[in-house]
PDB file of C-alpha atoms and ligand atoms in Angstrom:
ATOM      1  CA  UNK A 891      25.090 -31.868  -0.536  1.00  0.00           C
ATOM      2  CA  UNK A 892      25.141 -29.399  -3.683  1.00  0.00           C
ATOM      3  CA  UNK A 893      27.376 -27.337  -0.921  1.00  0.00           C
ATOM      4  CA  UNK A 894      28.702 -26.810   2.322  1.00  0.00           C
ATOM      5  CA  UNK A 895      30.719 -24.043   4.202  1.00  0.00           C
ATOM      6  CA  UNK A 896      33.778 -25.025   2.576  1.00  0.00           C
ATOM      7  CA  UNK A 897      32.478 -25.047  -1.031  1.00  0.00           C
ATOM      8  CA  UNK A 898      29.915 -22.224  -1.406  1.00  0.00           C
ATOM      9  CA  UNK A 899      28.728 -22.288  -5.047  1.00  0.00           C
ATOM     10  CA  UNK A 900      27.996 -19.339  -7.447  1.00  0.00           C
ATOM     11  CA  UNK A 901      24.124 -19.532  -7.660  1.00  0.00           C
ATOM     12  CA  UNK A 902      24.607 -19.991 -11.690  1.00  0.00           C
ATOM     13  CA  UNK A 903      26.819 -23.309 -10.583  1.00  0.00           C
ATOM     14  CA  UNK A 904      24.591 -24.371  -7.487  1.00  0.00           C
ATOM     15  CA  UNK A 905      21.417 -24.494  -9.320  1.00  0.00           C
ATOM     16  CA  UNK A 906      22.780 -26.940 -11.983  1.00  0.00           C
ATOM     17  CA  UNK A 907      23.466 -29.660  -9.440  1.00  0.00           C
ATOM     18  CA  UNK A 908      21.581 -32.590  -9.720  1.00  0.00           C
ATOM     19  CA  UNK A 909      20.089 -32.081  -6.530  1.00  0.00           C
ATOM     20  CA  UNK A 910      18.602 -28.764  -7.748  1.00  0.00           C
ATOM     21  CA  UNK A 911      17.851 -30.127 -11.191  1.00  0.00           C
ATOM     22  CA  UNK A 912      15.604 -32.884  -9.255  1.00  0.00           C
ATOM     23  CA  UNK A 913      14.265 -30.243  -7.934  1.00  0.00           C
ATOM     24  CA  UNK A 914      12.886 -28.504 -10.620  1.00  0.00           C
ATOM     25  CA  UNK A 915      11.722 -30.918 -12.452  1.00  0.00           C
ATOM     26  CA  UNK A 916       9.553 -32.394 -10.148  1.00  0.00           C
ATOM     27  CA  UNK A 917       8.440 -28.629  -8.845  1.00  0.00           C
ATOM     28  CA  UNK A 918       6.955 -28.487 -12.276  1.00  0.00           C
ATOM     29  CA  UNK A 919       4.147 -31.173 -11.346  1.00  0.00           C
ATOM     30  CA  UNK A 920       3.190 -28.403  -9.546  1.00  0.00           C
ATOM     31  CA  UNK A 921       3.477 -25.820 -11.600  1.00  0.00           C
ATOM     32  CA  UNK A 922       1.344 -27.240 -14.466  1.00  0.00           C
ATOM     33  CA  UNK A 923       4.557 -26.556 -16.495  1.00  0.00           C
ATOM     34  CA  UNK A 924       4.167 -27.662 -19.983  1.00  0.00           C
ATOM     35  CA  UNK A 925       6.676 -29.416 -21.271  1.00  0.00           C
ATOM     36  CA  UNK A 926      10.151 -28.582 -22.488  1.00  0.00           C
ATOM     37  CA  UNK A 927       8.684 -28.600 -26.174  1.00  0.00           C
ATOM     38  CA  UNK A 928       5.967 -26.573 -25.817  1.00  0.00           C
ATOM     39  CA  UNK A 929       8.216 -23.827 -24.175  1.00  0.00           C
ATOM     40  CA  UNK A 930      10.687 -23.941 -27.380  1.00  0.00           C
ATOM     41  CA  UNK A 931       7.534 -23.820 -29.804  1.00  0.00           C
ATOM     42  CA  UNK A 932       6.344 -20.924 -27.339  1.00  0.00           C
ATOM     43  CA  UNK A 933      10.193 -19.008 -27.319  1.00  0.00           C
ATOM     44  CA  UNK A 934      10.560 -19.720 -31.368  1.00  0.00           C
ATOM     45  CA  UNK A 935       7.054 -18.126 -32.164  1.00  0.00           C
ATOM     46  CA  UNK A 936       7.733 -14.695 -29.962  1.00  0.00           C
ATOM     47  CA  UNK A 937      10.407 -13.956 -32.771  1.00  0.00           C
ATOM     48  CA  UNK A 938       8.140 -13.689 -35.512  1.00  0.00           C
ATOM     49  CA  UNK A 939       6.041 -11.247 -37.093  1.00  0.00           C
ATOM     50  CA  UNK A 940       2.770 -12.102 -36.107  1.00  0.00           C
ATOM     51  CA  UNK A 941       3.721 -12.021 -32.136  1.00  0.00           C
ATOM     52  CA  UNK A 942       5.459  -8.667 -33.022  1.00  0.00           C
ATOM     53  CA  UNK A 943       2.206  -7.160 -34.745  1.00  0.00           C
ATOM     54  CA  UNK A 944       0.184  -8.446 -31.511  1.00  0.00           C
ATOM     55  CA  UNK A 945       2.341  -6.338 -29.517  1.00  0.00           C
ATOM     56  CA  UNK A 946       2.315  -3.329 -31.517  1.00  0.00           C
ATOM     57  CA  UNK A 947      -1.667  -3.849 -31.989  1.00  0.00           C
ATOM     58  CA  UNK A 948      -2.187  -3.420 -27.737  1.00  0.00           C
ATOM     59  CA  UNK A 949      -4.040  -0.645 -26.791  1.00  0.00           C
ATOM     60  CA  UNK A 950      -4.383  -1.142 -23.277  1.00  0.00           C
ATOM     61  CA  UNK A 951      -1.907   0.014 -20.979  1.00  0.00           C
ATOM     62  CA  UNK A 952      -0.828  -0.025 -17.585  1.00  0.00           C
ATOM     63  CA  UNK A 953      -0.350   3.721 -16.430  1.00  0.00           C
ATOM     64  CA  UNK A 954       0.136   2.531 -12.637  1.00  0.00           C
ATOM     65  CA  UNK A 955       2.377  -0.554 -12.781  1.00  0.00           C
ATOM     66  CA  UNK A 956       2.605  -2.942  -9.721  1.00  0.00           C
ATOM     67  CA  UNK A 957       4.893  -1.587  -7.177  1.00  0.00           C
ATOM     68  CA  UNK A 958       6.544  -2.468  -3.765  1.00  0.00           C
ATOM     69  CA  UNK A 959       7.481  -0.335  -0.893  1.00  0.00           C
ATOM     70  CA  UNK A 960      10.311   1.826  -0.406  1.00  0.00           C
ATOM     71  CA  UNK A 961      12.571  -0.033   2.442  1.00  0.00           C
ATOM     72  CA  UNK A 962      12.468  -2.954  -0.566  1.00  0.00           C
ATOM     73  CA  UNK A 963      14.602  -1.537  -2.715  1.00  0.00           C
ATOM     74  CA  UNK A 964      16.185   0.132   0.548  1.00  0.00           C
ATOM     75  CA  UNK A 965      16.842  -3.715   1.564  1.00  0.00           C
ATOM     76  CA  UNK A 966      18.407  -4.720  -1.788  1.00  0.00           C
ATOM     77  CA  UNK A 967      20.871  -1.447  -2.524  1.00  0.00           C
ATOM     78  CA  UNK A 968      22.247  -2.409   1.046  1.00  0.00           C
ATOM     79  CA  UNK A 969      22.801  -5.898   0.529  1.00  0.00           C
ATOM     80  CA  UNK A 970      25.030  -4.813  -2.572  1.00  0.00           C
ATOM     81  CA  UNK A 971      27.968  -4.148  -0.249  1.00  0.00           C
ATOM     82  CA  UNK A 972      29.938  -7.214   1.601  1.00  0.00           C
ATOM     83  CA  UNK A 973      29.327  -7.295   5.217  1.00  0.00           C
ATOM     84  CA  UNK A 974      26.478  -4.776   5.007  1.00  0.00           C
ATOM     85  CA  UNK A 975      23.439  -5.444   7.586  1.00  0.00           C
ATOM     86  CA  UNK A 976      20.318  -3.861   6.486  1.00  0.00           C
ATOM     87  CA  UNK A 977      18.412  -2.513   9.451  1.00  0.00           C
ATOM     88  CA  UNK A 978      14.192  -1.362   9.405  1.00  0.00           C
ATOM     89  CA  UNK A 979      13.490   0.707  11.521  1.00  0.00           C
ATOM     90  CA  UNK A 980       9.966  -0.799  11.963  1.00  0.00           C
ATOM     91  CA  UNK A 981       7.704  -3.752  12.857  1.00  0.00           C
ATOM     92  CA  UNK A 982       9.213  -7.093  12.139  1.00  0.00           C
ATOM     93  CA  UNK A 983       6.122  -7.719  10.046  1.00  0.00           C
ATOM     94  CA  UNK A 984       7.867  -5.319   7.027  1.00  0.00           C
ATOM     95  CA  UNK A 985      10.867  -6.797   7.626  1.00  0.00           C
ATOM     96  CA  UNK A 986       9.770 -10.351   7.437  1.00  0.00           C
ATOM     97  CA  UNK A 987       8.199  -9.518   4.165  1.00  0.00           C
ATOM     98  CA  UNK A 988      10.984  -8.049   2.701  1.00  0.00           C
ATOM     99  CA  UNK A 989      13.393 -10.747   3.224  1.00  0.00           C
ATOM    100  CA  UNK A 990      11.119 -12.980   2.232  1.00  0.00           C
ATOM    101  CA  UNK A 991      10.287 -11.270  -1.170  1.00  0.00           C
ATOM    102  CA  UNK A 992      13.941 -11.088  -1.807  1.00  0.00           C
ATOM    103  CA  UNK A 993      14.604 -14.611  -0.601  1.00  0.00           C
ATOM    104  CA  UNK A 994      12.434 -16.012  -2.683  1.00  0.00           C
ATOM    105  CA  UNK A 995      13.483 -14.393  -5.845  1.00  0.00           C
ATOM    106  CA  UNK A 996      17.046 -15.053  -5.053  1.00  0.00           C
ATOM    107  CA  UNK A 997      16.444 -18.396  -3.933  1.00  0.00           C
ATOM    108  CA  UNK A 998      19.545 -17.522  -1.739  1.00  0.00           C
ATOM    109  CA  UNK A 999      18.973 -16.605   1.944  1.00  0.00           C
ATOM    110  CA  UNK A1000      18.757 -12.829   2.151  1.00  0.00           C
ATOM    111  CA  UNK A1001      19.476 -11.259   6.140  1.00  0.00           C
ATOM    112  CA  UNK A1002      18.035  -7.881   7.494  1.00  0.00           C
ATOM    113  CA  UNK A1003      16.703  -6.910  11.284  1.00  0.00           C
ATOM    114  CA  UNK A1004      13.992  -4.815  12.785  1.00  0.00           C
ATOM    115  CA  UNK A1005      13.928  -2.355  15.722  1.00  0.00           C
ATOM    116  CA  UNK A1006      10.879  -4.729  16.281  1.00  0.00           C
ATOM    117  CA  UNK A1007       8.601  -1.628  17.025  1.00  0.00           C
ATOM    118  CA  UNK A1008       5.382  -2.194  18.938  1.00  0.00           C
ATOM    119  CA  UNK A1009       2.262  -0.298  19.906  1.00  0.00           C
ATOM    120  CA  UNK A1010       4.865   1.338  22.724  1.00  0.00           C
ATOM    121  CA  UNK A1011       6.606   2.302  20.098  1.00  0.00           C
ATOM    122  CA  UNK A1012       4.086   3.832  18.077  1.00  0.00           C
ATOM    123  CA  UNK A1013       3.259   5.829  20.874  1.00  0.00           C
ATOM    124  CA  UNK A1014       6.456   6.788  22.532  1.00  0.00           C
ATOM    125  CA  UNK A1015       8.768   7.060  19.462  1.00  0.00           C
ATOM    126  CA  UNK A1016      10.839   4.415  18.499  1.00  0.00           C
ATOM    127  CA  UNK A1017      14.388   5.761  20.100  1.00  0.00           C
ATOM    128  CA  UNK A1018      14.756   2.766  22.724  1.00  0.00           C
ATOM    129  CA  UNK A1019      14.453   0.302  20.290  1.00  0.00           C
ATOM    130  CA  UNK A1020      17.009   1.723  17.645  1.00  0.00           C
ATOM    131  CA  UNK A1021      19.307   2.171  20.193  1.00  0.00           C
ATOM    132  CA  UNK A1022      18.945  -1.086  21.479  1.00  0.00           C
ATOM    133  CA  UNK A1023      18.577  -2.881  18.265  1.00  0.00           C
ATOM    134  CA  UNK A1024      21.834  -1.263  16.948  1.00  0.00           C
ATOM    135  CA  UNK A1025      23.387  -2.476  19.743  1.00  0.00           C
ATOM    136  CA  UNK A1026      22.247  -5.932  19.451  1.00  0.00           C
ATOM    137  CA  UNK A1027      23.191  -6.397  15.572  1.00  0.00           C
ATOM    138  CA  UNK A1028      26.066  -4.702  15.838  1.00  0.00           C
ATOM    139  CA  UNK A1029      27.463  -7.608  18.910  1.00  0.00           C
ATOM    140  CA  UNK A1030      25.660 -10.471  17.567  1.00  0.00           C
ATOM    141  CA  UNK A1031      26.351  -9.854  13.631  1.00  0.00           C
ATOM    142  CA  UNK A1032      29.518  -7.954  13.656  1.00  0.00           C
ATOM    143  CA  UNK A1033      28.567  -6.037  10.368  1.00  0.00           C
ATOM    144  CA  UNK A1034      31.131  -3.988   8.413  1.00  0.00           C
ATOM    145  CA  UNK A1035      28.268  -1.436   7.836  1.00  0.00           C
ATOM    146  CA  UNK A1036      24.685  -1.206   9.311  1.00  0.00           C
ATOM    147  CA  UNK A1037      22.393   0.163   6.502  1.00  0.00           C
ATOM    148  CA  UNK A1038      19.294   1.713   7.971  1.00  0.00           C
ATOM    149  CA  UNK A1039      15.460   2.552   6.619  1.00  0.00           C
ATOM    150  CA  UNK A1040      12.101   3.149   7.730  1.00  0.00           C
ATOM    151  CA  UNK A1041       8.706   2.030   7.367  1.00  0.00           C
ATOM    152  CA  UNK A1042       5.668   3.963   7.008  1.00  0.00           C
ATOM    153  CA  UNK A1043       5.372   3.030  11.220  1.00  0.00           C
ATOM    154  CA  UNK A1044       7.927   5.073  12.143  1.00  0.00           C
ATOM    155  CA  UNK A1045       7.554   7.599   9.347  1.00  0.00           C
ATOM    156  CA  UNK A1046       3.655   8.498  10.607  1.00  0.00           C
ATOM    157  CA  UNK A1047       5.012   9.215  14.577  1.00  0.00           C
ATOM    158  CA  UNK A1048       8.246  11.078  12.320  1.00  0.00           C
ATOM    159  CA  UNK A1049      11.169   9.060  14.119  1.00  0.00           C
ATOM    160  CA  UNK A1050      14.452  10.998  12.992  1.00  0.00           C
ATOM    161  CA  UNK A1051      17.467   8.541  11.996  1.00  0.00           C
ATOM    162  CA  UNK A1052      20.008  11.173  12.476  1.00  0.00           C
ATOM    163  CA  UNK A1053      19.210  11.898  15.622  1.00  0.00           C
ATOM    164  CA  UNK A1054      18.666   8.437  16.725  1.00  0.00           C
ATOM    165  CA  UNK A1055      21.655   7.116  15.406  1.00  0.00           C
ATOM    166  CA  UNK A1056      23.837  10.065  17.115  1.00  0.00           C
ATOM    167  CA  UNK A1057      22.333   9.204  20.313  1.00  0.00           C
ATOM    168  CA  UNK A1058      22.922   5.707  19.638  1.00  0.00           C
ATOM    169  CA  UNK A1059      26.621   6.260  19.198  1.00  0.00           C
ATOM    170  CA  UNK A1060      26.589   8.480  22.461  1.00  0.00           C
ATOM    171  CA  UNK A1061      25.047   5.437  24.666  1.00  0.00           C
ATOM    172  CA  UNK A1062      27.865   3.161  23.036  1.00  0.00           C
ATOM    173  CA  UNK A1063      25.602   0.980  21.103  1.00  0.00           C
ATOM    174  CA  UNK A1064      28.056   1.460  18.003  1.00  0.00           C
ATOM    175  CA  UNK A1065      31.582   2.821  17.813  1.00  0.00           C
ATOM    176  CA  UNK A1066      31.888   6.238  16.545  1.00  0.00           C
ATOM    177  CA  UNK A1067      33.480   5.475  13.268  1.00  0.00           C
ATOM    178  CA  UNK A1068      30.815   2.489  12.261  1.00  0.00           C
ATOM    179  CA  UNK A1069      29.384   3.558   9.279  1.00  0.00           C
ATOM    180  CA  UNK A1070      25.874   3.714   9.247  1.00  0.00           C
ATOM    181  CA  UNK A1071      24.125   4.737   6.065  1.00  0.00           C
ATOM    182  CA  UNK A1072      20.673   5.767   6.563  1.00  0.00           C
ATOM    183  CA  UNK A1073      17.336   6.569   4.447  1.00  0.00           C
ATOM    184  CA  UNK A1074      13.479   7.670   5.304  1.00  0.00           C
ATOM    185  CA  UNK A1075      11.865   5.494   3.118  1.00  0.00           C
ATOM    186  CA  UNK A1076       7.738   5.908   3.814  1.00  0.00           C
ATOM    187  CA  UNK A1077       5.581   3.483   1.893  1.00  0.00           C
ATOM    188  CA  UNK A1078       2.756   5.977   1.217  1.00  0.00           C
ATOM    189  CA  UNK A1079       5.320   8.131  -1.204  1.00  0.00           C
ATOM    190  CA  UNK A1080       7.444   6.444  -3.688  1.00  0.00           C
ATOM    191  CA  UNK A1081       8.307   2.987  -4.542  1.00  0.00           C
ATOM    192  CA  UNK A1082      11.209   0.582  -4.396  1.00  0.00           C
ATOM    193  CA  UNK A1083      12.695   1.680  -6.863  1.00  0.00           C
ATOM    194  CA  UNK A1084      13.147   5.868  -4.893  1.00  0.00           C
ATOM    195  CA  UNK A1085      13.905   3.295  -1.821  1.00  0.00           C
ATOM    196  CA  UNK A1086      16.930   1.954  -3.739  1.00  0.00           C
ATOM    197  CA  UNK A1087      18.057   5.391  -5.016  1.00  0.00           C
ATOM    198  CA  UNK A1088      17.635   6.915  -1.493  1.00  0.00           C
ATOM    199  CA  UNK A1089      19.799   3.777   0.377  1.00  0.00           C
ATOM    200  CA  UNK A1090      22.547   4.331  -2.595  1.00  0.00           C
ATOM    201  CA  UNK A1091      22.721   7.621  -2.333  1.00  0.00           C
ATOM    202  CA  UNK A1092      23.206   7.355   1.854  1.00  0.00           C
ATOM    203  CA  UNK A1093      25.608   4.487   1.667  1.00  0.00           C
ATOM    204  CA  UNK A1094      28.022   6.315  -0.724  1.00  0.00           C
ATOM    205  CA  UNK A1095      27.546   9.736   0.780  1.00  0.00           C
ATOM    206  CA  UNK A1096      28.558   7.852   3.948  1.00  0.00           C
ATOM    207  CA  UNK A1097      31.459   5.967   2.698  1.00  0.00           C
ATOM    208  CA  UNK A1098      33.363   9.003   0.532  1.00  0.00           C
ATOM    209  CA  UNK A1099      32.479  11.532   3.289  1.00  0.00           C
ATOM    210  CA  UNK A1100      36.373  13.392   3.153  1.00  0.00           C
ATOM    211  CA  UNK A1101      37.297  11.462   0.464  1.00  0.00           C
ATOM    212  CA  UNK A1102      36.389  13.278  -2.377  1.00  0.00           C
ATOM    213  CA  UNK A1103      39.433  13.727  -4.571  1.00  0.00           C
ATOM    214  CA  UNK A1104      39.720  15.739  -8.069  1.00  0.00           C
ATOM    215  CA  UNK A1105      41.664  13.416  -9.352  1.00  0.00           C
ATOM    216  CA  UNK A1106      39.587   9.953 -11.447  1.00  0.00           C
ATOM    217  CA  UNK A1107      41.172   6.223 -10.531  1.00  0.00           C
ATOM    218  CA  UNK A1108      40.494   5.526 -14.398  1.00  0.00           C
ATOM    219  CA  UNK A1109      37.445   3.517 -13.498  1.00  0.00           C
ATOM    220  CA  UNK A1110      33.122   3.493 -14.266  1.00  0.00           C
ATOM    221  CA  UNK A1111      30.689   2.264 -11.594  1.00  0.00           C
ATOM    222  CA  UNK A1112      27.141   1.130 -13.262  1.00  0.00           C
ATOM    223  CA  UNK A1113      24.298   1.622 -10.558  1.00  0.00           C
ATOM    224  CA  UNK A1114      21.643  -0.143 -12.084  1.00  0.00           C
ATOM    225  CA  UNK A1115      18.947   0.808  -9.230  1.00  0.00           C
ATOM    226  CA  UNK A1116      16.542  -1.699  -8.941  1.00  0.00           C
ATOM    227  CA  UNK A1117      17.123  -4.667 -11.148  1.00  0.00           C
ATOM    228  CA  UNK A1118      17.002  -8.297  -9.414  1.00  0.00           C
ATOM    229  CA  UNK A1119      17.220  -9.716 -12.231  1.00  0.00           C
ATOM    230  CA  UNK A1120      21.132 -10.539 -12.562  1.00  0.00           C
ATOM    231  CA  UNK A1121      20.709 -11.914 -15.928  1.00  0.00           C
ATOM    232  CA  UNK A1122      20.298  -8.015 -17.386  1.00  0.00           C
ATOM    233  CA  UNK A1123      23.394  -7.573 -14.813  1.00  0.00           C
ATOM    234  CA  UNK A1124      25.948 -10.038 -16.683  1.00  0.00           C
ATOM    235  CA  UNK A1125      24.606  -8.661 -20.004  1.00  0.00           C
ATOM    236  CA  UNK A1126      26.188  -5.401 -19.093  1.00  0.00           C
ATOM    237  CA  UNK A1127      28.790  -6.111 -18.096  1.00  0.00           C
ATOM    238  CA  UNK A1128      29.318  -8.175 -21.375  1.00  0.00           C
ATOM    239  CA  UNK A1129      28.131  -5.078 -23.453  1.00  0.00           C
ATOM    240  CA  UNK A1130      30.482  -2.294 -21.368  1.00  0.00           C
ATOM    241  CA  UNK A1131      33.419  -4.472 -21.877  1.00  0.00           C
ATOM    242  CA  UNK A1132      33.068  -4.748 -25.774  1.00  0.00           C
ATOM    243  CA  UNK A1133      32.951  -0.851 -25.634  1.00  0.00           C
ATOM    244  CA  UNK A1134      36.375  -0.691 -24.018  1.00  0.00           C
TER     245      UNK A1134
HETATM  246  S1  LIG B1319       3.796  -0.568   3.036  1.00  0.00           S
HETATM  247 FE1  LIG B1319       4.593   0.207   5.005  1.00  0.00          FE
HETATM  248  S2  LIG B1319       3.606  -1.057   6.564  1.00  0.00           S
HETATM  249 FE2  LIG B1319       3.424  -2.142   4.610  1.00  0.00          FE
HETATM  250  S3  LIG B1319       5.208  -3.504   4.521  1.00  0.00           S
HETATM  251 FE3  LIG B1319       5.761  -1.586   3.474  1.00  0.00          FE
HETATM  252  S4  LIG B1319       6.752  -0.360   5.067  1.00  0.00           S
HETATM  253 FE4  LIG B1319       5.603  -1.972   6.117  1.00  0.00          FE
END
């Protein structure tokens, strides 16, 4: 086993195991991968001229670029903080494809509930199920924060989290002082990357609420908003610290 509960890997470390090497290699049978010399040819000739001119020679361009929906990047900005739970409001049907967009990229298992919302729901307003659902992570999971967002679902019937999660509290499903960061995120305005903003802007709002000093600890916090790809992360961090 590349790992086990008492030797969890770095994902950098993990996927240079032999196990996972295996496993790319022969994933690329299905891939129609070409092979590892047609890649270098491919990486040496984007760093000449004529693929720059190419470039510069497009005319086309893509004025609405692919996007995903809000709770996405909701999802992700929550996962950012240790023990965080993300919760959707919502069918399990978003949530399922959220986790599983984010699984996949990550290759790393990536958790998040749903208020499971039905056509009762829909109709009735989705109260009984965030109050229950909170109630339910917060027992089963024991979360150090509960992040909350919406789908379009609970957006169209215009649930309100603030309410909910104050009546929530009331019934005892979560302790007064829980934290529990929360963020309409509709799918029919905005993308994931306003999802992200909105979740990091409830999450820290929550977290300094009475906190806020006027004196500085001496230290910078990069958001990056959505970026998944950790890569751009590390590079960063590298470039920041050469600043210093
Ligand atoms: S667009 Fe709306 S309904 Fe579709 S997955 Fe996203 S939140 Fe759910």
């Amino acid at each position: 086993m590349a790992q086990n509960v008492n030797n969890i890997k770095d994902h950098v470390d993990l996927f240079h195991q032999p196990e996972y090497q295996e496993l790319f290699e022969n994933k690329k049978q299905f891939e129609g991968m070409p092979d590892a010399e047609k890649v270098k040819e491919v990486a040496e000739w984007t760093k000449t001229w004529e693929y720059r001119e190419k470039n510069f020679a497009r005319e086309a361009l893509t004025i609405n670029p692919a996007k995903a929906c809000q709770p996405l990047g909701s999802l992700l900005a929550a996962v950012g903080f240790e023990g965080t739970l993300p919760f959707v409001h919502g069918s399990q049907g978003c949530v399922a494809y959220f986790r599983t967009h984010l699984t996949r990229h990550f290759k790393e298992p990536v958790s998040a509930v749903s208020s499971s919302m039905t056509e009762n729901a829909a109709v009735f307003g989705g109260l009984r199920n965030m109050v229950d659902g909170l109630a339910n992570a917060y027992a089963l999971y024991k979360p150090k924060m509960i992040a909350i967002c919406t789908t379009c679902m609970a957006e169209v019937i215009g649930d309100d989290l603030g309410a909910f999660v104050g009546n929530a509290r009331q019934d005892g499903s979560i302790p007064d002082d829980f934290p529990v960061p929360f963020a309409h995120t509709p799918s029919f305005v905005g993308s994931h990357i306003t999802g992200y903003d909105s979740m990091m802007k409830s999450i820290l709002d929550t977290l300094t609420e009475g906190k806020k000093a006027e004196t500085t600890n001496g230290k910078i916090n990069f958001i990056p908003g959505f970026e998944t790809y950790i890569g751009n992360l590390r590079e960063l961090k590298k470039s920041s610290l050469r600043l210093i």
